[in-house]
PDB file of C-alpha atoms in Angstrom:
ATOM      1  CA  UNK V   1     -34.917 -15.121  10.554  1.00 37.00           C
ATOM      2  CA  UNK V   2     -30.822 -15.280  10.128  1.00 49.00           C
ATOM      3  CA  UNK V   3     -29.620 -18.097   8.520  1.00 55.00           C
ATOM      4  CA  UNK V   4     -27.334 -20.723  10.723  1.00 56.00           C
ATOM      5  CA  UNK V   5     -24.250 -19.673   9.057  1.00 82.00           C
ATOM      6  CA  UNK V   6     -25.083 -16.107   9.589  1.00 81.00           C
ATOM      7  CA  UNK V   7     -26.175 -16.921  13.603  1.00 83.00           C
ATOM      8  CA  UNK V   8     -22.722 -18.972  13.857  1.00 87.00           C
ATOM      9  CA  UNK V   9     -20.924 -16.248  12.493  1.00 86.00           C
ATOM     10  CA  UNK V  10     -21.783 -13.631  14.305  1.00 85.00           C
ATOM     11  CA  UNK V  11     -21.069 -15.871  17.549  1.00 86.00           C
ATOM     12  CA  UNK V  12     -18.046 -16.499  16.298  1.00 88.00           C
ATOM     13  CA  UNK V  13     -17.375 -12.646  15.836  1.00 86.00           C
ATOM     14  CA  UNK V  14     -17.759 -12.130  20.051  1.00 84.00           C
ATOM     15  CA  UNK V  15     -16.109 -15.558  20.635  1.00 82.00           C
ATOM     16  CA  UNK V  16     -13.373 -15.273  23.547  1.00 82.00           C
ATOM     17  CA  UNK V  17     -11.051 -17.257  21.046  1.00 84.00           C
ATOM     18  CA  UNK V  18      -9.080 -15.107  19.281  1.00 82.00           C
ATOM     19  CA  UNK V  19      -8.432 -17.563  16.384  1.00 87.00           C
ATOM     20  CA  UNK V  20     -11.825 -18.288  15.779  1.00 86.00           C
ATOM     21  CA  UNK V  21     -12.946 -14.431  16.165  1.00 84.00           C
ATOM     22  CA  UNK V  22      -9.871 -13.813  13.514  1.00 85.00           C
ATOM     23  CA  UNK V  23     -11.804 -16.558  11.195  1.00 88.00           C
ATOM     24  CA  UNK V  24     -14.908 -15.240  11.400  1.00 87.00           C
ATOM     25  CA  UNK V  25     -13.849 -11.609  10.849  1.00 85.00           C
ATOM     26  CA  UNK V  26     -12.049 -13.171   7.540  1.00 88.00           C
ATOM     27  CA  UNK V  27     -15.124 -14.917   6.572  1.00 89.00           C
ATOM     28  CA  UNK V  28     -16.927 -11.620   7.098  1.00 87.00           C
ATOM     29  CA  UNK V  29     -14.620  -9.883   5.218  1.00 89.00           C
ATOM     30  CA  UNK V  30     -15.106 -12.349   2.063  1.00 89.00           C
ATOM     31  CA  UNK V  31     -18.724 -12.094   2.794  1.00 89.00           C
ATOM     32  CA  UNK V  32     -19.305  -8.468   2.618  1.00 91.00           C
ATOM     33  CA  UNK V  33     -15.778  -5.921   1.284  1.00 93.00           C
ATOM     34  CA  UNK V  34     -16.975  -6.303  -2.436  1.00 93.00           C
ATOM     35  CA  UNK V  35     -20.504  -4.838  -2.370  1.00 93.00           C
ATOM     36  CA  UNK V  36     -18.391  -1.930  -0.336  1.00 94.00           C
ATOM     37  CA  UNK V  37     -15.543  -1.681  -2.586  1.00 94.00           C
ATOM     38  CA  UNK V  38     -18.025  -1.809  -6.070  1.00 93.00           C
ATOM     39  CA  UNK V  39     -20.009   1.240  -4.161  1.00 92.00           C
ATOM     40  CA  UNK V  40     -17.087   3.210  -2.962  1.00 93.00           C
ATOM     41  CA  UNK V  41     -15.710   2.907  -6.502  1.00 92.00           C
ATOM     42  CA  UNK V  42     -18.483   3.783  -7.974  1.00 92.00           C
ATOM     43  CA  UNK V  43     -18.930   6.931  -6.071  1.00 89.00           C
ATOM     44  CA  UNK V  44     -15.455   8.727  -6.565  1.00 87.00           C
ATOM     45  CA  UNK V  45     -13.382   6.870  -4.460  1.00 89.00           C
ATOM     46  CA  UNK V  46     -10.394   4.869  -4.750  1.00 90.00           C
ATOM     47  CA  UNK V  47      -9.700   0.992  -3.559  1.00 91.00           C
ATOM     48  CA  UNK V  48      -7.656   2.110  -0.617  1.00 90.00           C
ATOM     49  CA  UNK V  49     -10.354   4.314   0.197  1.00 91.00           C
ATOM     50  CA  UNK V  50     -12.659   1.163   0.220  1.00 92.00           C
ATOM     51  CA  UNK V  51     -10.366  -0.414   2.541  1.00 91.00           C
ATOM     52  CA  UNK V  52      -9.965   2.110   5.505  1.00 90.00           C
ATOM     53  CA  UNK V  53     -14.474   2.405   4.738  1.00 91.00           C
ATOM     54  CA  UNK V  54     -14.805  -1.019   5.413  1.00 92.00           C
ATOM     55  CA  UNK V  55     -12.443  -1.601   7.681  1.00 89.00           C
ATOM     56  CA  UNK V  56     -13.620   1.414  10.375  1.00 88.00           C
ATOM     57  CA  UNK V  57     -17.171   0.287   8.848  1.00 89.00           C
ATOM     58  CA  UNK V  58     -16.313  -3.237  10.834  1.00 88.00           C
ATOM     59  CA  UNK V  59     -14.762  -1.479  13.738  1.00 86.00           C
ATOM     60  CA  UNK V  60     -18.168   0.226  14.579  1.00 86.00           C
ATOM     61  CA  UNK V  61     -19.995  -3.371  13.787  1.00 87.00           C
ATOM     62  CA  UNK V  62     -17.737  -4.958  15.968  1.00 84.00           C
ATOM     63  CA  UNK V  63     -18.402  -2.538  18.558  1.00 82.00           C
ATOM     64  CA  UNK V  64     -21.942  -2.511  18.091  1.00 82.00           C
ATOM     65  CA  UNK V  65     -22.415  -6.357  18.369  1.00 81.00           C
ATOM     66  CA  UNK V  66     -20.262  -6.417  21.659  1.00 78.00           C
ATOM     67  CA  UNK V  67     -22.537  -4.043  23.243  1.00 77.00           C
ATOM     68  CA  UNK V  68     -25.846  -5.571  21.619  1.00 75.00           C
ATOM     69  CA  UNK V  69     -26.853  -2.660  19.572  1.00 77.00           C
ATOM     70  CA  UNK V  70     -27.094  -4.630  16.624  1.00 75.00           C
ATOM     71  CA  UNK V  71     -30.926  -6.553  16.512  1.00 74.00           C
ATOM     72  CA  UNK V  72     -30.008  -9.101  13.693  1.00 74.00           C
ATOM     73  CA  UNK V  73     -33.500  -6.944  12.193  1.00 75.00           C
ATOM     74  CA  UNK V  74     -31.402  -6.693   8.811  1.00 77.00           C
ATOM     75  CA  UNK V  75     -28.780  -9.161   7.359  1.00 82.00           C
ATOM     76  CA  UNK V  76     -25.279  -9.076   8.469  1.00 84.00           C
ATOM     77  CA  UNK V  77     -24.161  -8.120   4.682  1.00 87.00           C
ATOM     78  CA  UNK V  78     -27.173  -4.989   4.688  1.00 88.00           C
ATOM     79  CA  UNK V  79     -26.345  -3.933   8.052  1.00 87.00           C
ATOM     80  CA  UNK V  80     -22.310  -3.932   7.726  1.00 90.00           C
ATOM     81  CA  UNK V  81     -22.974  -2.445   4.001  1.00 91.00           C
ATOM     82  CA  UNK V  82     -25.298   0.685   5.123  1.00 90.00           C
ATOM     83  CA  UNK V  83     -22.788   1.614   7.834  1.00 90.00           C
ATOM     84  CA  UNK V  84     -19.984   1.899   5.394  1.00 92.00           C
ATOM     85  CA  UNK V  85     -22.092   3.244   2.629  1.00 91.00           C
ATOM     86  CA  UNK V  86     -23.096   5.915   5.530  1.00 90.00           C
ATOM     87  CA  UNK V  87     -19.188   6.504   5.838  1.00 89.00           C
ATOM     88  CA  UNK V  88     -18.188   7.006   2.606  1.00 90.00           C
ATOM     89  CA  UNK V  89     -21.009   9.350   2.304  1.00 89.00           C
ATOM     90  CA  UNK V  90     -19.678  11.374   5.579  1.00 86.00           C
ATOM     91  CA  UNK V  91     -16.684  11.814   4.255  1.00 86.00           C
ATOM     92  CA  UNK V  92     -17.414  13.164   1.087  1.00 85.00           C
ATOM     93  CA  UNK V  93     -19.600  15.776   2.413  1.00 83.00           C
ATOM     94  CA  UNK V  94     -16.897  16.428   4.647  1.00 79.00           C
ATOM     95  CA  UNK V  95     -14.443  16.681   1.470  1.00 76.00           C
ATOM     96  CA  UNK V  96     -17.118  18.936  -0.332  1.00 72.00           C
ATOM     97  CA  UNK V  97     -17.556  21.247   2.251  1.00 60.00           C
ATOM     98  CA  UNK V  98     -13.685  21.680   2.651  1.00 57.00           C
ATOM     99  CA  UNK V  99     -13.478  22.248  -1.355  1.00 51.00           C
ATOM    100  CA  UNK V 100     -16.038  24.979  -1.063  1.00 47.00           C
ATOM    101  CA  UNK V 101     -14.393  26.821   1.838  1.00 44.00           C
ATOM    102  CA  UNK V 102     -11.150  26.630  -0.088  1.00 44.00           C
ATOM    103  CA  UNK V 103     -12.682  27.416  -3.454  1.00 41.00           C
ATOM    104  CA  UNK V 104     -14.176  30.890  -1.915  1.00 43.00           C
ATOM    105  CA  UNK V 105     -12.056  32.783   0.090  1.00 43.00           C
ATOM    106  CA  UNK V 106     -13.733  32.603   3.747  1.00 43.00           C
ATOM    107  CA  UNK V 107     -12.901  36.151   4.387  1.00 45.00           C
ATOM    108  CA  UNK V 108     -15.319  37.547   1.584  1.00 46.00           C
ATOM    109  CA  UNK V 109     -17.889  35.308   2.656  1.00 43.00           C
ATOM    110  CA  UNK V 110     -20.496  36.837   5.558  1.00 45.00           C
ATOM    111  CA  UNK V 111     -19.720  35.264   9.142  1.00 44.00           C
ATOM    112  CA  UNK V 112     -23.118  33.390   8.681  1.00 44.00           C
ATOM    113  CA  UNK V 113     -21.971  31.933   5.821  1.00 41.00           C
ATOM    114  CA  UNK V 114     -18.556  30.019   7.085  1.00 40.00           C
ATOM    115  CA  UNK V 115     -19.606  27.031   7.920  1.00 41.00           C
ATOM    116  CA  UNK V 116     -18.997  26.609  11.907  1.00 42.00           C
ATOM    117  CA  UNK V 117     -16.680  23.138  12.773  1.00 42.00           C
ATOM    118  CA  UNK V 118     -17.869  20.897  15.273  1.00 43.00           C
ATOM    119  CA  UNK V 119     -16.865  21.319  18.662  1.00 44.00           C
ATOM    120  CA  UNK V 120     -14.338  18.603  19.276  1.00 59.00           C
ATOM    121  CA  UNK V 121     -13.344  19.213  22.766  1.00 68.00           C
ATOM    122  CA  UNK V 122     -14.661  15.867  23.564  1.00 70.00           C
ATOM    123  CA  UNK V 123     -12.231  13.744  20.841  1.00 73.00           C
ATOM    124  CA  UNK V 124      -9.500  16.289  21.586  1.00 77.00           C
ATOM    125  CA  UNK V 125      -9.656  14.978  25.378  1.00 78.00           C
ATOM    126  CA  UNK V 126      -9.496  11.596  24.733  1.00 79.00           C
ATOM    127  CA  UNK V 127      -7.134  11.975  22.234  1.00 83.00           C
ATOM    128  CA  UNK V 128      -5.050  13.092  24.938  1.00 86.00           C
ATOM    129  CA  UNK V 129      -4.775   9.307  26.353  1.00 86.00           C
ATOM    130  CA  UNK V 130      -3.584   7.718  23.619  1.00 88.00           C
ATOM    131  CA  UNK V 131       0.261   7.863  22.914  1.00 90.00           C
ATOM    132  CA  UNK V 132       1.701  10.739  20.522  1.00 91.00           C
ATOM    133  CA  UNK V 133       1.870   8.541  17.355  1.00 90.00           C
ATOM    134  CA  UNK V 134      -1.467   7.360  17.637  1.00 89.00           C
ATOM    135  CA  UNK V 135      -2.719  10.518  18.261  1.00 88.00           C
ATOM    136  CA  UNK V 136      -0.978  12.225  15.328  1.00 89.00           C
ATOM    137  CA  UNK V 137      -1.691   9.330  12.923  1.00 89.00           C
ATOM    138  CA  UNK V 138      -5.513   9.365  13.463  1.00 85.00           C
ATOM    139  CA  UNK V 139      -5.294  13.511  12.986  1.00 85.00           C
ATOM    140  CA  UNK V 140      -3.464  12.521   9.910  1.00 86.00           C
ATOM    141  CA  UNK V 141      -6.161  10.380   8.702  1.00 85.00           C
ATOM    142  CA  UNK V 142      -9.029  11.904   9.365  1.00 79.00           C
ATOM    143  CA  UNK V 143      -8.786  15.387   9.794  1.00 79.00           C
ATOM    144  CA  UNK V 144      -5.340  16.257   7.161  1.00 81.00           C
ATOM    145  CA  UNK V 145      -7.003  13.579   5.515  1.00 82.00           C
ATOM    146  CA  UNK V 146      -3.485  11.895   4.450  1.00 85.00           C
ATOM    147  CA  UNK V 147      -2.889   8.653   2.399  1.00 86.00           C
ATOM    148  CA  UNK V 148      -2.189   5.396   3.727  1.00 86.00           C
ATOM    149  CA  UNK V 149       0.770   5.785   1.662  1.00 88.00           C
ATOM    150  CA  UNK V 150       1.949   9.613   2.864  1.00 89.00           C
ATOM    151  CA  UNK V 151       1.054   7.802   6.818  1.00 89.00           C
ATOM    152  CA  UNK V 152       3.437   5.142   5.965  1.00 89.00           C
ATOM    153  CA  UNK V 153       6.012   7.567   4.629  1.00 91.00           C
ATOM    154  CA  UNK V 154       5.635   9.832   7.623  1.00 89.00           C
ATOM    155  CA  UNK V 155       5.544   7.249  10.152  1.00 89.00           C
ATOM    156  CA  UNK V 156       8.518   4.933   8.344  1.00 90.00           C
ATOM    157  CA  UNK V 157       5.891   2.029   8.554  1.00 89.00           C
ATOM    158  CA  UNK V 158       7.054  -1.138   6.449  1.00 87.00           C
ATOM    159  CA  UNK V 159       3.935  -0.676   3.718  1.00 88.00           C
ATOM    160  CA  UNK V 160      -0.063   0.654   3.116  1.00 86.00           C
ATOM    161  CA  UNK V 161      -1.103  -2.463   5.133  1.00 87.00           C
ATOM    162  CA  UNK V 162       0.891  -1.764   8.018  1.00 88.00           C
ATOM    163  CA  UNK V 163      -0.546   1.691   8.473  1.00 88.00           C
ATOM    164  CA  UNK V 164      -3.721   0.736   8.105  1.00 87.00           C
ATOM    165  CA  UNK V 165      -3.326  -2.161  10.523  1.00 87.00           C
ATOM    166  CA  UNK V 166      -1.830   0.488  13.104  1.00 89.00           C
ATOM    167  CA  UNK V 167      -4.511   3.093  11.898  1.00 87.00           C
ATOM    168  CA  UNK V 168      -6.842   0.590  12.992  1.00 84.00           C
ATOM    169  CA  UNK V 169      -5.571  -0.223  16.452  1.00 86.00           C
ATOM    170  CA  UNK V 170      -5.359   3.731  17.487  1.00 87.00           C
ATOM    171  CA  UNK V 171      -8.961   3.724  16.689  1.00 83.00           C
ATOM    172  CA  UNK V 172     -10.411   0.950  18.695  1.00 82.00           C
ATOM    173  CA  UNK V 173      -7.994   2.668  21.527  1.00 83.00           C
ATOM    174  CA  UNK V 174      -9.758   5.597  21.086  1.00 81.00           C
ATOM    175  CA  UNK V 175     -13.327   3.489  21.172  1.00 77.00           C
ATOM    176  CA  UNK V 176     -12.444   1.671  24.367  1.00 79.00           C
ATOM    177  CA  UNK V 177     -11.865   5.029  26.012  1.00 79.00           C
ATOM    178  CA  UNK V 178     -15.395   6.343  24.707  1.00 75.00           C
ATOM    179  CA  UNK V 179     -16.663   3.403  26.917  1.00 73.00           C
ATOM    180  CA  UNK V 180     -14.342   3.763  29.700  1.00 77.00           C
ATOM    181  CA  UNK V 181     -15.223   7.006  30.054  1.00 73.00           C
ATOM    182  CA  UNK V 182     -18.894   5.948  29.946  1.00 73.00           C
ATOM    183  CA  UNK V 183     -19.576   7.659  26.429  1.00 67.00           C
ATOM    184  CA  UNK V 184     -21.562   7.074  23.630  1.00 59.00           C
ATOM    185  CA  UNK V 185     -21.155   8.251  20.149  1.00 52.00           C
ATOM    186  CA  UNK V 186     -24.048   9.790  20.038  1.00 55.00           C
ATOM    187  CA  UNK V 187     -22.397  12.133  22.606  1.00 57.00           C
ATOM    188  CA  UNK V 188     -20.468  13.272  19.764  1.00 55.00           C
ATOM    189  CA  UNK V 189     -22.953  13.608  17.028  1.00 48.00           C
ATOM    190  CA  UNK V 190     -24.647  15.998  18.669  1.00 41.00           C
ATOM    191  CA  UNK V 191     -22.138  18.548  18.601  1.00 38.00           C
ATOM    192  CA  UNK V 192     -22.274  18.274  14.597  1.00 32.00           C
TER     193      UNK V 192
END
């Protein structure tokens, strides 16, 4: 059974009150980015890479509790921890596989042996909604896999924070057009 502080903040989290959904999401913040940034850290990252985890870890928790796929079965801490820890591990097999292809030369390597990228028609479309700078700040991110720092270089944004805060608004653009297109993101895993 969640405790009351846990049960008031996570109804404070999907509060129509923007301050107190900003307070909570501070208070979840205090609650939970250390375990993240002590695992991240501990696993080859960096502490901006522990920021832009836990901050698209709380996107998807966010997300997840507005639509009532999160069961309060775990704690809030354990749940928002496992999805980030699930990140962080997603990305470096992501980086791993890129330093093999680029280690070995692809064309010596048999055509069953190049690994085959995900079809990403689906992202690519929606991408196509979102305004030019959004678009080519999240390929940035996550597929050139640029800094915060070379984003806020390229972009002439004020500082890391910046970026990320802007990093972080083209991605919940990008999830409210999953649902307004009626998608899931399992509709995307699949093609993985």
């Amino acid at each position: 059974m969640k405790s009351y502080e846990e049960r008031e903040l996570l109804q404070d989290i999907r509060s129509d009150v923007s301050l107190k959904r900003y307070a909570a999401l501070k208070q979840l913040y205090a609650l939970c980015f250390s375990s993240v940034k002590n695992y991240v850290l501990k696993n080859s990252g960096t502490l901006e890479d522990a920021k832009d985890i836990f901050q698209d870890g709380a996107t998807a928790f966010y997300y997840e509790l507005l639509s009532d796929k999160f069961r309060e079965e775990a704690s809030l801490k354990t749940y928002l921890f496992s999805i980030c820890k699930n990140l962080w591990l997603l990305k470096l097999r992501r980086q791993k596989k890129q330093n093999i292809v680029s280690i070995e030369s692809a064309e010596h390597l048999p055509d069953e042996a190049v690994p085959k990228g995900p079809d990403l028609s689906k992202i690519k479309y929606l991408m196509s909604y979102l305004k030019k700078d959004c678009q080519n700040l999240l390929i940035g991110f996550y597929y050139e896999q640029k800094s915060m720092r070379e984003l806020m270089e390229l972009f002439r944004l004020g500082s890391e924070q910046v970026a990320r805060t802007k990093k972080l608004r083209c991605m919940n653009n990008l999830i409210e057009l999953v649902h307004e297109k009626g998608l899931t993101f399992e509709n995307f895993l699949h093609e993985f």
